[in-house]
Coordinates of C-alpha atoms in Angstrom, one line a residue:
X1 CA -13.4 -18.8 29.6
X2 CA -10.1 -19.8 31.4
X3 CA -8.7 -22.1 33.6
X4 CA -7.9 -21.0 37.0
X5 CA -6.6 -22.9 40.1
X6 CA -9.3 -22.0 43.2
X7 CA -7.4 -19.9 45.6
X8 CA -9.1 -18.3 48.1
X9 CA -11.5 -19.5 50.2
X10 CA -14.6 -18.1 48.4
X11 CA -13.1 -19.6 45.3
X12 CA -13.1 -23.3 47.1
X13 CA -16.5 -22.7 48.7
X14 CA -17.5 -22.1 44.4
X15 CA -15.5 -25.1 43.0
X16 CA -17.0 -27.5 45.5
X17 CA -20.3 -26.0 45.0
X18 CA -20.5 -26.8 41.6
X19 CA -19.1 -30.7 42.0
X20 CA -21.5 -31.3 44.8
X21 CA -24.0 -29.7 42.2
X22 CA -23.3 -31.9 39.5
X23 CA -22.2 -35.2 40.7
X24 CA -23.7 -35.8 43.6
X25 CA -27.1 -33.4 44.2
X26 CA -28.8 -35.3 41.3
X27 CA -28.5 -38.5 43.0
X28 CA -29.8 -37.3 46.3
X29 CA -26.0 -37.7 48.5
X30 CA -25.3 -35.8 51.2
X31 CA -23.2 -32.3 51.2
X32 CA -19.4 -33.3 52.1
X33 CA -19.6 -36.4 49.5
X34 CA -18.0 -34.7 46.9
X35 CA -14.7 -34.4 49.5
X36 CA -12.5 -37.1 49.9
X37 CA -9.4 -37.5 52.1
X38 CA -7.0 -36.5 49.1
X39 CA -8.0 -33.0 48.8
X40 CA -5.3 -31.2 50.7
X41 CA -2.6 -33.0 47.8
X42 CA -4.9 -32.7 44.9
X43 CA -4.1 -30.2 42.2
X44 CA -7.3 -28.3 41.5
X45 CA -8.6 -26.3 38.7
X46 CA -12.5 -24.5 37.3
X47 CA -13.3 -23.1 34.5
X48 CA -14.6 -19.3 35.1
X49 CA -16.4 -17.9 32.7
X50 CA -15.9 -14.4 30.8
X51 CA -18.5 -13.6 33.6
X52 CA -16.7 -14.7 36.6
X53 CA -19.4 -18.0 36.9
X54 CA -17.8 -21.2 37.8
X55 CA -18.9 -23.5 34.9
X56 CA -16.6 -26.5 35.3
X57 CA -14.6 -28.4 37.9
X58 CA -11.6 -31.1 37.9
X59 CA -9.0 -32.7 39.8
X60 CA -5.3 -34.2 39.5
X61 CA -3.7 -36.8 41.6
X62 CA -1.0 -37.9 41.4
X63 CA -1.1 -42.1 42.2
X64 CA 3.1 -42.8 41.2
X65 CA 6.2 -41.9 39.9
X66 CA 4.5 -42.6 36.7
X67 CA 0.9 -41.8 36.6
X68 CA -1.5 -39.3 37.4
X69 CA -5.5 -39.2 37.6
X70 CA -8.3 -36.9 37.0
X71 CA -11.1 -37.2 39.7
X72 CA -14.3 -35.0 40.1
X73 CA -14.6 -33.5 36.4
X74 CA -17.9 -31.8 36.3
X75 CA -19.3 -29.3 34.3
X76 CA -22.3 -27.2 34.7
X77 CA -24.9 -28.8 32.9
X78 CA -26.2 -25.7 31.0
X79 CA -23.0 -25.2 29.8
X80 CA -21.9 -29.3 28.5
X81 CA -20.8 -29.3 25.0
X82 CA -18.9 -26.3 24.8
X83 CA -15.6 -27.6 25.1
X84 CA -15.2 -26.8 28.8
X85 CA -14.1 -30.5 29.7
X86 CA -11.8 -30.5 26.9
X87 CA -9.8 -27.3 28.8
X88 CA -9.5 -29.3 31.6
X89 CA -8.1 -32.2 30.3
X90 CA -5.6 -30.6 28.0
X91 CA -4.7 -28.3 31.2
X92 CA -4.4 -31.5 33.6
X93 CA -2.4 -33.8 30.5
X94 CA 0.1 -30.4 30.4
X95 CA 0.7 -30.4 34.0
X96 CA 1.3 -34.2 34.0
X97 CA 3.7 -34.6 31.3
X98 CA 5.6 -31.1 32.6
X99 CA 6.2 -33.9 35.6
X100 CA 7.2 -36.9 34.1
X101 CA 3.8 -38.8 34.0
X102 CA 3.8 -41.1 31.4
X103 CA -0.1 -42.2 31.9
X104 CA -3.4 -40.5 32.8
X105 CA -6.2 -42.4 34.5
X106 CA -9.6 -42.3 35.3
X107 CA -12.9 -43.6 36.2
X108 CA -15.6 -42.4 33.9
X109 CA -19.5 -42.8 34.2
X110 CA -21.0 -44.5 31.4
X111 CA -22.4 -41.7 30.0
X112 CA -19.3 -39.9 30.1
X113 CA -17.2 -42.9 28.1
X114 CA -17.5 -41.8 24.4
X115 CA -16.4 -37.8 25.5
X116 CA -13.2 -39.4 26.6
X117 CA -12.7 -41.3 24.1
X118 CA -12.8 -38.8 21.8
X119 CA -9.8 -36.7 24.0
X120 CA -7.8 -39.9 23.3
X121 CA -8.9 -42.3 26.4
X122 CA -9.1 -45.9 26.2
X123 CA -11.9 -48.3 28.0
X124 CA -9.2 -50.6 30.4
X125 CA -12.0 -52.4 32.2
X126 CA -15.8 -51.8 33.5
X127 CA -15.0 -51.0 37.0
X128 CA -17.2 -50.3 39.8
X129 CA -21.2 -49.2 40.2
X130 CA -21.6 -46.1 42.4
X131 CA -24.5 -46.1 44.5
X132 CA -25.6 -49.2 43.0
X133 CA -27.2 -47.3 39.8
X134 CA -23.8 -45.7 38.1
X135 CA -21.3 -48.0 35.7
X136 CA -17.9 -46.7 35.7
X137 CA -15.2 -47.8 33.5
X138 CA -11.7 -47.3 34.1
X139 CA -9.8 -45.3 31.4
X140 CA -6.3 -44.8 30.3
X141 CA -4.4 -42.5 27.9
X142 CA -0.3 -42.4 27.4
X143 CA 1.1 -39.5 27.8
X144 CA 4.2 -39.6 26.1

């Protein structure tokens, strides 16, 4: 497996697939809601596999001088718990700190709190409910 920034067209048409697949298809939303407006400035990155198979999908914002953000993670769900989320985070934390962010942040779903924690994340707050059925919490970790 590596980590590879999608490139090409086919590549984005992949990456998206896959986060519409994972974080939004279960819950019955619409194609396009796993877009926002920040795309075009994102940084993006997906795990291929030795195969060529997009198993895993993340973004990077950056939100200040100071901090960045990771938005979208998702990973294939036949593929969770092989250390795929892990890749992305280090990856992400790299490019952050090679820019002079001194904090990562993010909004995790519930069941997604204790895998963060264990990459070094702290629970800040409980945040917002998506959809009215999901419980986020935002997350910090410092980065220097």
């Amino acid at each position: 497996m590596k980590v590879v920034a999608p490139q090409t067209p086919g590549d984005f048409v992949r990456y998206y697939a896959l986060r519409f697949d994972v974080l939004r298809k279960p819950w019955n939303q619409p194609p396009g809601s796993e877009k926002d407006e920040l795309e075009p400035t994102a940084i993006h990155a997906m795990i291929v596999s030795d195969e060529g198979e997009v198993v895993g999908v993340c973004r990077m914002q950056y939100n200040s001088s100071e901090e960045a953000q990771l938005r979208y993670m998702g990973i294939r769900d036949d593929c969770q718990g092989k250390g795929i989320g892990n890749l992305l985070i280090a990856h992400f934390e790299t490019m952050a700190r090679a820019a002079g962010k001194k904090r990562m942040v993010l909004e995790a779903r519930e069941k997604a709190v204790t895998f963060y924690e264990r990459n070094g994340y702290s629970v800040l707050a409980k945040s917002y409910l998506m959809w009215g059925i999901i419980q986020h919490y935002r997350m910090e970790k410092r980065l220097c």
